[in-house]
Amino acid sequence: MKVKAVYPGSFDPITNGHIYIAERAAAVFDEVIVSVLVNERKTSAFSVNERCEMARESLSHVKNITVDSFNGLLIDYVRQKNAGAIIRGLRAMSDFEYEFQMAMMNRKLAPEIETFFIVTDPKYSYVSSSSVREVFNFGGTVKDLVPDGVYNKLIERYSVH
Ligand code: PNS
């Protein structure tokens, strides 16, 4: 049986830490869908189309990864895609509480869907989309923390460098 997994997130923008998790997931699952959350209540730096485009470009080298977007409850989307697994990355213990709560809630709502945690590479343990945006905005170096396409998009968006 082929196992399809969904790797959901805001990906605002996708970072090398996300890429690492997606690649590791793709080495284990037959198919991985990187799914960008469309969250109308939360303002994002990049539109859903931009976030998908950056993710698509950054992951085009992995044949069993596709990029999509979703709205509403994650488990509804996972069921609609006939996927059996949710992937989340863990950077540090501080991620765990929120991730554990989310996994428990998702299990209550959809007991047939399994959440899998993939531990990041230590070199990405401090990397988040929000810190990348903030450091970039204040003129710091983020070039080695995001794919080239994302770096160019940051320049284009904030055009200060
Ligand atoms: O990259 P993020 O922002 O940490 O990703 C969070 C995400 C998208 C996985 C989470 O917010 C989510 O699943 N949102 C969809 C709404 C939902 O299903 N909520 C119930 C889970 S507690």
Coordinates of N, CA and C and ligand atoms in Angstrom, one line a residue:
M1 N 0.8 -1.2 0.0 CA 0.0 0.0 0.0 C 0.9 1.3 0.0
K2 N 0.5 2.2 -0.8 CA 1.3 3.4 -0.9 C 0.8 4.4 0.2
V3 N 1.7 5.0 0.9 CA 1.3 5.9 2.0 C 1.6 7.3 1.5
K4 N 0.6 8.1 1.6 CA 0.7 9.5 1.2 C 0.6 10.4 2.5
A5 N 1.5 11.3 2.6 CA 1.6 12.2 3.8 C 1.4 13.6 3.4
V6 N 0.8 14.4 4.3 CA 0.6 15.8 4.1 C 1.6 16.5 5.1
Y7 N 2.4 17.4 4.6 CA 3.2 18.3 5.5 C 2.6 19.7 5.4
P8 N 1.8 20.0 6.5 CA 1.2 21.3 6.5 C 2.0 22.4 7.2
G9 N 1.7 23.6 6.8 CA 2.3 24.7 7.5 C 2.0 26.1 6.9
S10 N 2.5 27.1 7.5 CA 2.2 28.5 7.0 C 3.3 28.8 5.9
F11 N 4.5 28.3 6.0 CA 5.5 28.4 5.0 C 5.6 29.9 4.5
D12 N 5.8 30.8 5.5 CA 5.7 32.2 5.1 C 7.0 33.0 5.4
P13 N 8.1 32.7 4.7 CA 8.2 31.8 3.6 C 8.8 30.5 4.0
I14 N 8.9 29.6 3.0 CA 9.6 28.3 3.3 C 11.1 28.5 3.6
T15 N 11.6 27.8 4.5 CA 13.0 28.0 4.9 C 13.8 26.7 4.6
N16 N 15.1 26.7 4.8 CA 15.9 25.5 4.6 C 15.5 24.4 5.6
G17 N 15.1 24.9 6.8 CA 14.6 23.9 7.8 C 13.4 23.2 7.3
H18 N 12.4 23.8 6.7 CA 11.3 23.2 6.1 C 11.7 22.2 5.0
I19 N 12.6 22.7 4.1 CA 13.1 21.9 3.0 C 13.7 20.5 3.5
Y20 N 14.5 20.7 4.6 CA 15.1 19.5 5.2 C 14.0 18.5 5.6
I21 N 13.0 19.0 6.3 CA 11.9 18.1 6.8 C 11.2 17.5 5.6
A22 N 10.9 18.3 4.6 CA 10.2 17.7 3.4 C 11.0 16.6 2.8
E23 N 12.3 16.9 2.6 CA 13.1 15.9 2.0 C 13.2 14.6 2.8
R24 N 13.3 14.7 4.1 CA 13.3 13.5 4.9 C 12.0 12.7 4.8
A25 N 10.9 13.5 4.8 CA 9.6 12.8 4.7 C 9.5 12.1 3.4
A26 N 10.0 12.8 2.3 CA 9.9 12.2 1.0 C 10.7 10.9 0.9
A27 N 11.7 10.8 1.7 CA 12.6 9.5 1.7 C 11.8 8.4 2.4
V28 N 10.8 8.7 3.1 CA 10.1 7.6 3.9 C 8.7 7.3 3.3
F29 N 8.0 8.4 2.9 CA 6.7 8.2 2.4 C 6.7 8.1 0.8
D30 N 5.7 7.5 0.3 CA 5.6 7.3 -1.2 C 5.3 8.7 -1.8
E31 N 4.5 9.5 -1.2 CA 4.1 10.7 -1.8 C 4.0 11.8 -0.6
V32 N 4.5 12.9 -0.8 CA 4.3 14.0 0.2 C 3.7 15.2 -0.4
I33 N 2.7 15.7 0.2 CA 2.0 17.0 -0.2 C 2.4 18.1 0.8
V34 N 3.2 19.0 0.3 CA 3.5 20.2 1.2 C 2.3 21.1 1.0
S35 N 1.6 21.4 2.1 CA 0.3 22.1 2.0 C 0.4 23.4 2.8
V36 N 0.2 24.5 2.0 CA 0.3 25.8 2.6 C -1.1 26.3 3.1
L37 N -1.1 26.7 4.4 CA -2.3 27.1 5.0 C -2.8 28.5 4.5
V38 N -4.0 28.5 4.0 CA -4.7 29.8 3.7 C -5.4 30.2 4.9
N39 N -4.8 31.2 5.6 CA -5.4 31.6 6.9 C -5.9 33.1 6.8
E40 N -7.2 33.2 6.6 CA -7.7 34.6 6.4 C -7.6 35.4 7.6
R41 N -7.6 34.7 8.8 CA -7.6 35.5 10.1 C -6.2 36.0 10.4
K42 N -5.2 35.4 9.8 CA -3.8 35.7 10.2 C -3.2 36.4 9.0
T43 N -2.6 37.6 9.2 CA -2.0 38.3 8.1 C -0.6 37.6 7.8
S44 N -0.4 37.3 6.5 CA 0.9 36.7 6.2 C 1.7 37.7 5.4
A45 N 3.0 37.5 5.4 CA 3.9 38.4 4.7 C 3.8 38.2 3.2
F46 N 3.6 36.9 2.8 CA 3.4 36.5 1.4 C 2.1 35.9 1.1
S47 N 1.5 36.2 -0.1 CA 0.2 35.6 -0.4 C 0.3 34.1 -0.5
V48 N -0.8 33.4 -0.5 CA -0.8 31.9 -0.6 C -0.1 31.5 -1.9
N49 N -0.4 32.3 -3.0 CA 0.2 31.9 -4.3 C 1.7 32.1 -4.3
E50 N 2.2 33.1 -3.6 CA 3.6 33.3 -3.5 C 4.3 32.2 -2.7
R51 N 3.6 31.9 -1.6 CA 4.2 30.9 -0.7 C 4.2 29.5 -1.4
C52 N 3.2 29.2 -2.1 CA 3.2 28.0 -2.9 C 4.3 28.0 -4.0
E53 N 4.4 29.1 -4.6 CA 5.4 29.2 -5.7 C 6.8 29.0 -5.2
M54 N 7.1 29.6 -4.1 CA 8.4 29.5 -3.5 C 8.7 28.1 -3.0
A55 N 7.6 27.4 -2.5 CA 7.8 26.0 -2.0 C 8.0 25.1 -3.2
R56 N 7.2 25.4 -4.3 CA 7.3 24.5 -5.5 C 8.7 24.6 -6.1
E57 N 9.2 25.8 -6.2 CA 10.5 26.0 -6.8 C 11.6 25.4 -6.0
S58 N 11.5 25.5 -4.7 CA 12.5 25.0 -3.8 C 12.5 23.5 -3.6
L59 N 11.4 22.9 -4.0 CA 11.3 21.4 -3.8 C 11.1 20.7 -5.2
S60 N 11.4 21.4 -6.3 CA 11.2 20.8 -7.6 C 12.2 19.6 -7.8
H61 N 13.2 19.6 -7.0 CA 14.2 18.5 -7.2 C 13.7 17.2 -6.6
V62 N 12.7 17.2 -5.8 CA 12.2 16.0 -5.2 C 10.9 15.5 -5.9
K63 N 11.1 14.4 -6.6 CA 10.0 13.9 -7.5 C 8.7 13.6 -6.8
N64 N 8.7 13.0 -5.6 CA 7.5 12.6 -5.0 C 6.9 13.7 -4.0
I65 N 7.3 14.9 -4.2 CA 6.7 16.0 -3.5 C 5.9 16.9 -4.4
T66 N 4.6 17.2 -4.0 CA 3.8 18.2 -4.7 C 3.5 19.3 -3.7
V67 N 3.1 20.5 -4.2 CA 2.8 21.6 -3.3 C 1.3 22.0 -3.6
D68 N 0.6 22.3 -2.5 CA -0.8 22.6 -2.6 C -1.1 23.6 -1.5
S69 N -2.4 24.0 -1.5 CA -2.8 24.9 -0.3 C -4.1 24.3 0.2
F70 N -4.4 24.7 1.5 CA -5.6 24.2 2.1 C -6.2 25.3 3.0
N71 N -7.5 25.2 3.2 CA -8.3 26.1 4.0 C -9.1 25.3 5.0
G72 N -9.3 25.8 6.2 CA -10.2 25.1 7.2 C -9.4 24.0 7.9
L73 N -10.1 23.0 8.4 CA -9.5 22.0 9.2 C -8.6 21.1 8.4
L74 N -7.4 20.9 9.0 CA -6.4 20.1 8.4 C -6.8 18.7 8.2
I75 N -7.5 18.1 9.1 CA -7.9 16.7 9.0 C -8.9 16.5 7.8
D76 N -9.8 17.5 7.6 CA -10.7 17.4 6.5 C -9.9 17.4 5.1
Y77 N -8.9 18.2 5.1 CA -8.0 18.2 3.9 C -7.3 16.9 3.7
V78 N -6.7 16.4 4.8 CA -6.0 15.1 4.7 C -6.9 14.0 4.2
R79 N -8.1 14.0 4.8 CA -9.0 12.9 4.3 C -9.4 13.1 2.8
Q80 N -9.6 14.3 2.5 CA -10.0 14.6 1.1 C -8.9 14.2 0.1
K81 N -7.6 14.3 0.6 CA -6.5 13.9 -0.3 C -6.2 12.4 -0.2
N82 N -7.0 11.7 0.7 CA -6.7 10.3 0.9 C -5.3 10.0 1.4
A83 N -4.9 10.9 2.3 CA -3.6 10.7 2.9 C -3.8 10.0 4.3
G84 N -2.7 9.3 4.7 CA -2.8 8.6 6.0 C -2.0 9.3 7.1
A85 N -1.2 10.3 6.7 CA -0.2 10.8 7.7 C -0.1 12.3 7.6
I86 N 0.2 12.9 8.8 CA 0.6 14.3 8.8 C 2.0 14.4 9.3
I87 N 2.8 15.2 8.6 CA 4.2 15.4 9.0 C 4.4 16.7 9.7
R88 N 5.1 16.7 10.8 CA 5.5 18.0 11.4 C 6.9 17.9 11.8
G89 N 7.6 19.0 11.7 CA 9.0 19.1 12.1 C 9.2 19.5 13.6
L90 N 10.2 19.0 14.2 CA 10.5 19.4 15.6 C 11.9 20.0 15.6
R91 N 12.0 21.2 16.2 CA 13.3 21.9 16.2 C 13.9 21.8 17.7
A92 N 13.0 21.9 18.6 CA 13.5 21.9 20.0 C 12.3 21.5 20.9
M93 N 12.6 21.3 22.2 CA 11.6 20.9 23.1 C 10.4 21.9 23.2
S94 N 10.8 23.1 23.0 CA 9.8 24.2 23.0 C 8.7 24.1 22.0
D95 N 9.1 23.4 20.9 CA 8.0 23.1 19.8 C 7.1 22.1 20.3
F96 N 7.5 21.2 21.2 CA 6.8 20.0 21.5 C 5.4 20.2 22.0
E97 N 5.3 21.1 23.0 CA 4.0 21.2 23.6 C 2.9 21.6 22.6
Y98 N 3.1 22.6 21.8 CA 2.2 23.0 20.8 C 1.9 21.8 19.8
E99 N 3.0 21.2 19.4 CA 2.8 20.1 18.4 C 2.1 18.9 19.0
F100 N 2.3 18.6 20.2 CA 1.7 17.5 20.9 C 0.2 17.8 21.0
Q101 N -0.1 19.0 21.4 CA -1.6 19.4 21.6 C -2.3 19.3 20.2
M102 N -1.6 19.8 19.2 CA -2.2 19.7 17.8 C -2.4 18.3 17.4
A103 N -1.4 17.4 17.6 CA -1.5 16.0 17.2 C -2.6 15.3 18.0
M104 N -2.8 15.7 19.2 CA -3.8 15.0 20.0 C -5.2 15.4 19.5
M105 N -5.3 16.7 19.2 CA -6.6 17.2 18.7 C -6.9 16.6 17.4
N106 N -5.9 16.5 16.5 CA -6.1 15.9 15.2 C -6.5 14.4 15.4
R107 N -5.9 13.8 16.3 CA -6.2 12.3 16.6 C -7.6 12.2 17.1
K108 N -8.0 13.1 17.9 CA -9.4 13.0 18.4 C -10.4 13.2 17.2
L109 N -10.1 14.1 16.4 CA -11.0 14.4 15.2 C -10.9 13.3 14.2
A110 N -9.7 12.7 14.0 CA -9.5 11.7 12.9 C -8.6 10.6 13.4
P111 N -9.1 9.7 14.2 CA -8.2 8.6 14.8 C -7.4 7.8 13.7
E112 N -7.9 7.8 12.5 CA -7.2 7.0 11.5 C -6.0 7.6 10.9
I113 N -5.8 8.9 11.2 CA -4.7 9.7 10.6 C -3.6 9.8 11.6
E114 N -2.4 9.4 11.2 CA -1.2 9.4 12.2 C -0.4 10.6 12.0
T115 N 0.0 11.2 13.1 CA 1.0 12.3 13.0 C 2.4 11.8 13.2
F116 N 3.3 12.2 12.3 CA 4.7 11.8 12.4 C 5.6 13.0 12.6
F117 N 6.5 13.0 13.6 CA 7.4 14.1 13.8 C 8.7 13.8 13.3
I118 N 9.3 14.7 12.6 CA 10.7 14.5 12.0 C 11.5 15.6 12.7
V119 N 12.6 15.1 13.3 CA 13.5 16.0 14.0 C 14.4 16.8 13.0
T120 N 14.6 18.0 13.2 CA 15.4 18.8 12.3 C 16.9 18.5 12.4
D121 N 17.7 19.0 11.5 CA 19.1 19.0 11.6 C 19.5 20.1 12.6
P122 N 20.4 19.9 13.5 CA 20.8 20.9 14.5 C 21.1 22.3 13.9
K123 N 21.6 22.3 12.6 CA 21.9 23.6 12.0 C 20.7 24.4 11.7
Y124 N 19.5 23.8 11.7 CA 18.3 24.6 11.5 C 17.5 24.7 12.8
S125 N 18.0 24.4 13.9 CA 17.2 24.3 15.1 C 16.7 25.7 15.6
Y126 N 17.3 26.7 15.1 CA 16.9 28.1 15.5 C 16.1 28.8 14.4
V127 N 15.9 28.2 13.2 CA 15.4 28.8 12.0 C 13.9 28.8 12.0
S128 N 13.3 29.9 11.8 CA 11.8 30.0 11.6 C 11.5 31.0 10.6
S129 N 10.4 30.9 10.0 CA 10.0 31.9 8.9 C 10.0 33.3 9.5
S130 N 9.4 33.4 10.7 CA 9.3 34.8 11.3 C 10.7 35.4 11.6
S131 N 11.6 34.5 12.1 CA 12.9 35.1 12.5 C 13.7 35.4 11.2
V132 N 13.5 34.6 10.1 CA 14.1 35.0 8.8 C 13.6 36.3 8.3
R133 N 12.3 36.6 8.4 CA 11.7 37.8 8.0 C 12.3 39.0 8.8
E134 N 12.3 38.8 10.1 CA 12.7 39.9 11.0 C 14.2 40.2 10.8
V135 N 15.0 39.2 10.8 CA 16.5 39.4 10.6 C 16.7 40.1 9.2
F136 N 16.0 39.6 8.2 CA 16.2 40.2 6.9 C 15.8 41.7 6.9
N137 N 14.7 42.0 7.6 CA 14.2 43.4 7.6 C 15.1 44.3 8.3
F138 N 15.9 43.8 9.3 CA 16.8 44.6 10.0 C 18.2 44.5 9.4
G139 N 18.3 44.0 8.2 CA 19.6 44.0 7.5 C 20.6 42.8 7.8
G140 N 20.1 41.9 8.6 CA 21.0 40.7 8.9 C 21.0 39.7 7.7
T141 N 22.0 38.8 7.9 CA 22.2 37.8 6.8 C 21.3 36.6 7.0
V142 N 20.5 36.3 5.9 CA 19.7 35.1 6.0 C 19.9 34.2 4.8
K143 N 20.9 34.6 4.0 CA 21.1 33.9 2.7 C 21.3 32.4 2.8
D144 N 22.0 32.0 3.8 CA 22.2 30.5 4.0 C 21.0 29.8 4.7
L145 N 20.0 30.5 5.0 CA 18.9 29.9 5.8 C 17.6 29.7 4.9
V146 N 17.6 30.2 3.7 CA 16.5 30.0 2.8 C 17.0 29.7 1.4
P147 N 16.2 29.0 0.6 CA 16.6 28.8 -0.8 C 16.8 30.1 -1.6
D148 N 17.6 30.1 -2.6 CA 17.9 31.3 -3.4 C 16.7 32.0 -3.9
G149 N 15.7 31.3 -4.4 CA 14.5 31.9 -4.9 C 13.7 32.7 -3.8
V150 N 13.8 32.1 -2.6 CA 13.1 32.8 -1.4 C 13.9 34.1 -1.1
Y151 N 15.2 34.0 -1.1 CA 16.1 35.1 -0.8 C 15.8 36.3 -1.8
N152 N 15.7 35.9 -3.0 CA 15.4 36.9 -4.1 C 14.0 37.5 -3.8
K153 N 13.1 36.7 -3.4 CA 11.7 37.2 -3.2 C 11.7 38.1 -1.9
L154 N 12.5 37.8 -1.0 CA 12.6 38.7 0.2 C 13.1 40.1 -0.2
I155 N 14.2 40.1 -1.1 CA 14.7 41.3 -1.6 C 13.7 42.1 -2.4
E156 N 12.9 41.4 -3.2 CA 11.9 42.0 -4.0 C 10.8 42.6 -3.1
R157 N 10.4 41.8 -2.1 CA 9.3 42.3 -1.2 C 9.7 43.4 -0.4
Y158 N 10.9 43.4 0.2 CA 11.2 44.4 1.2 C 12.2 45.4 0.6
S159 N 12.7 45.1 -0.6 CA 13.6 46.0 -1.4 C 14.4 47.0 -0.6
V160 N 15.2 46.5 0.4 CA 16.0 47.4 1.2 C 17.5 47.0 1.1
H161 N 17.8 45.8 0.4 CA 19.2 45.4 0.4 C 19.7 45.5 -1.0
Ligands
PNS1 O1 3.6 26.5 10.1 P1 2.6 26.5 11.2 O2 2.0 27.9 11.2 O3 3.2 26.1 12.5 O4 1.4 25.5 10.8 C1 0.3 25.3 11.6 C2 -0.8 24.4 10.9 C3 -1.1 25.0 9.6 C4 -0.3 23.0 10.9 C5 -2.0 24.5 11.8 O5 -2.3 25.8 12.2 C6 -3.3 23.9 11.2 O6 -3.4 22.7 11.0 N1 -4.3 24.8 10.8 C7 -5.5 24.3 10.2 C8 -6.7 24.4 11.2 C9 -6.8 23.1 12.0 O7 -6.9 22.0 11.5 N2 -6.7 23.3 13.3 C10 -6.8 22.1 14.2 C11 -5.4 21.6 14.7 S1 -5.3 22.0 16.4

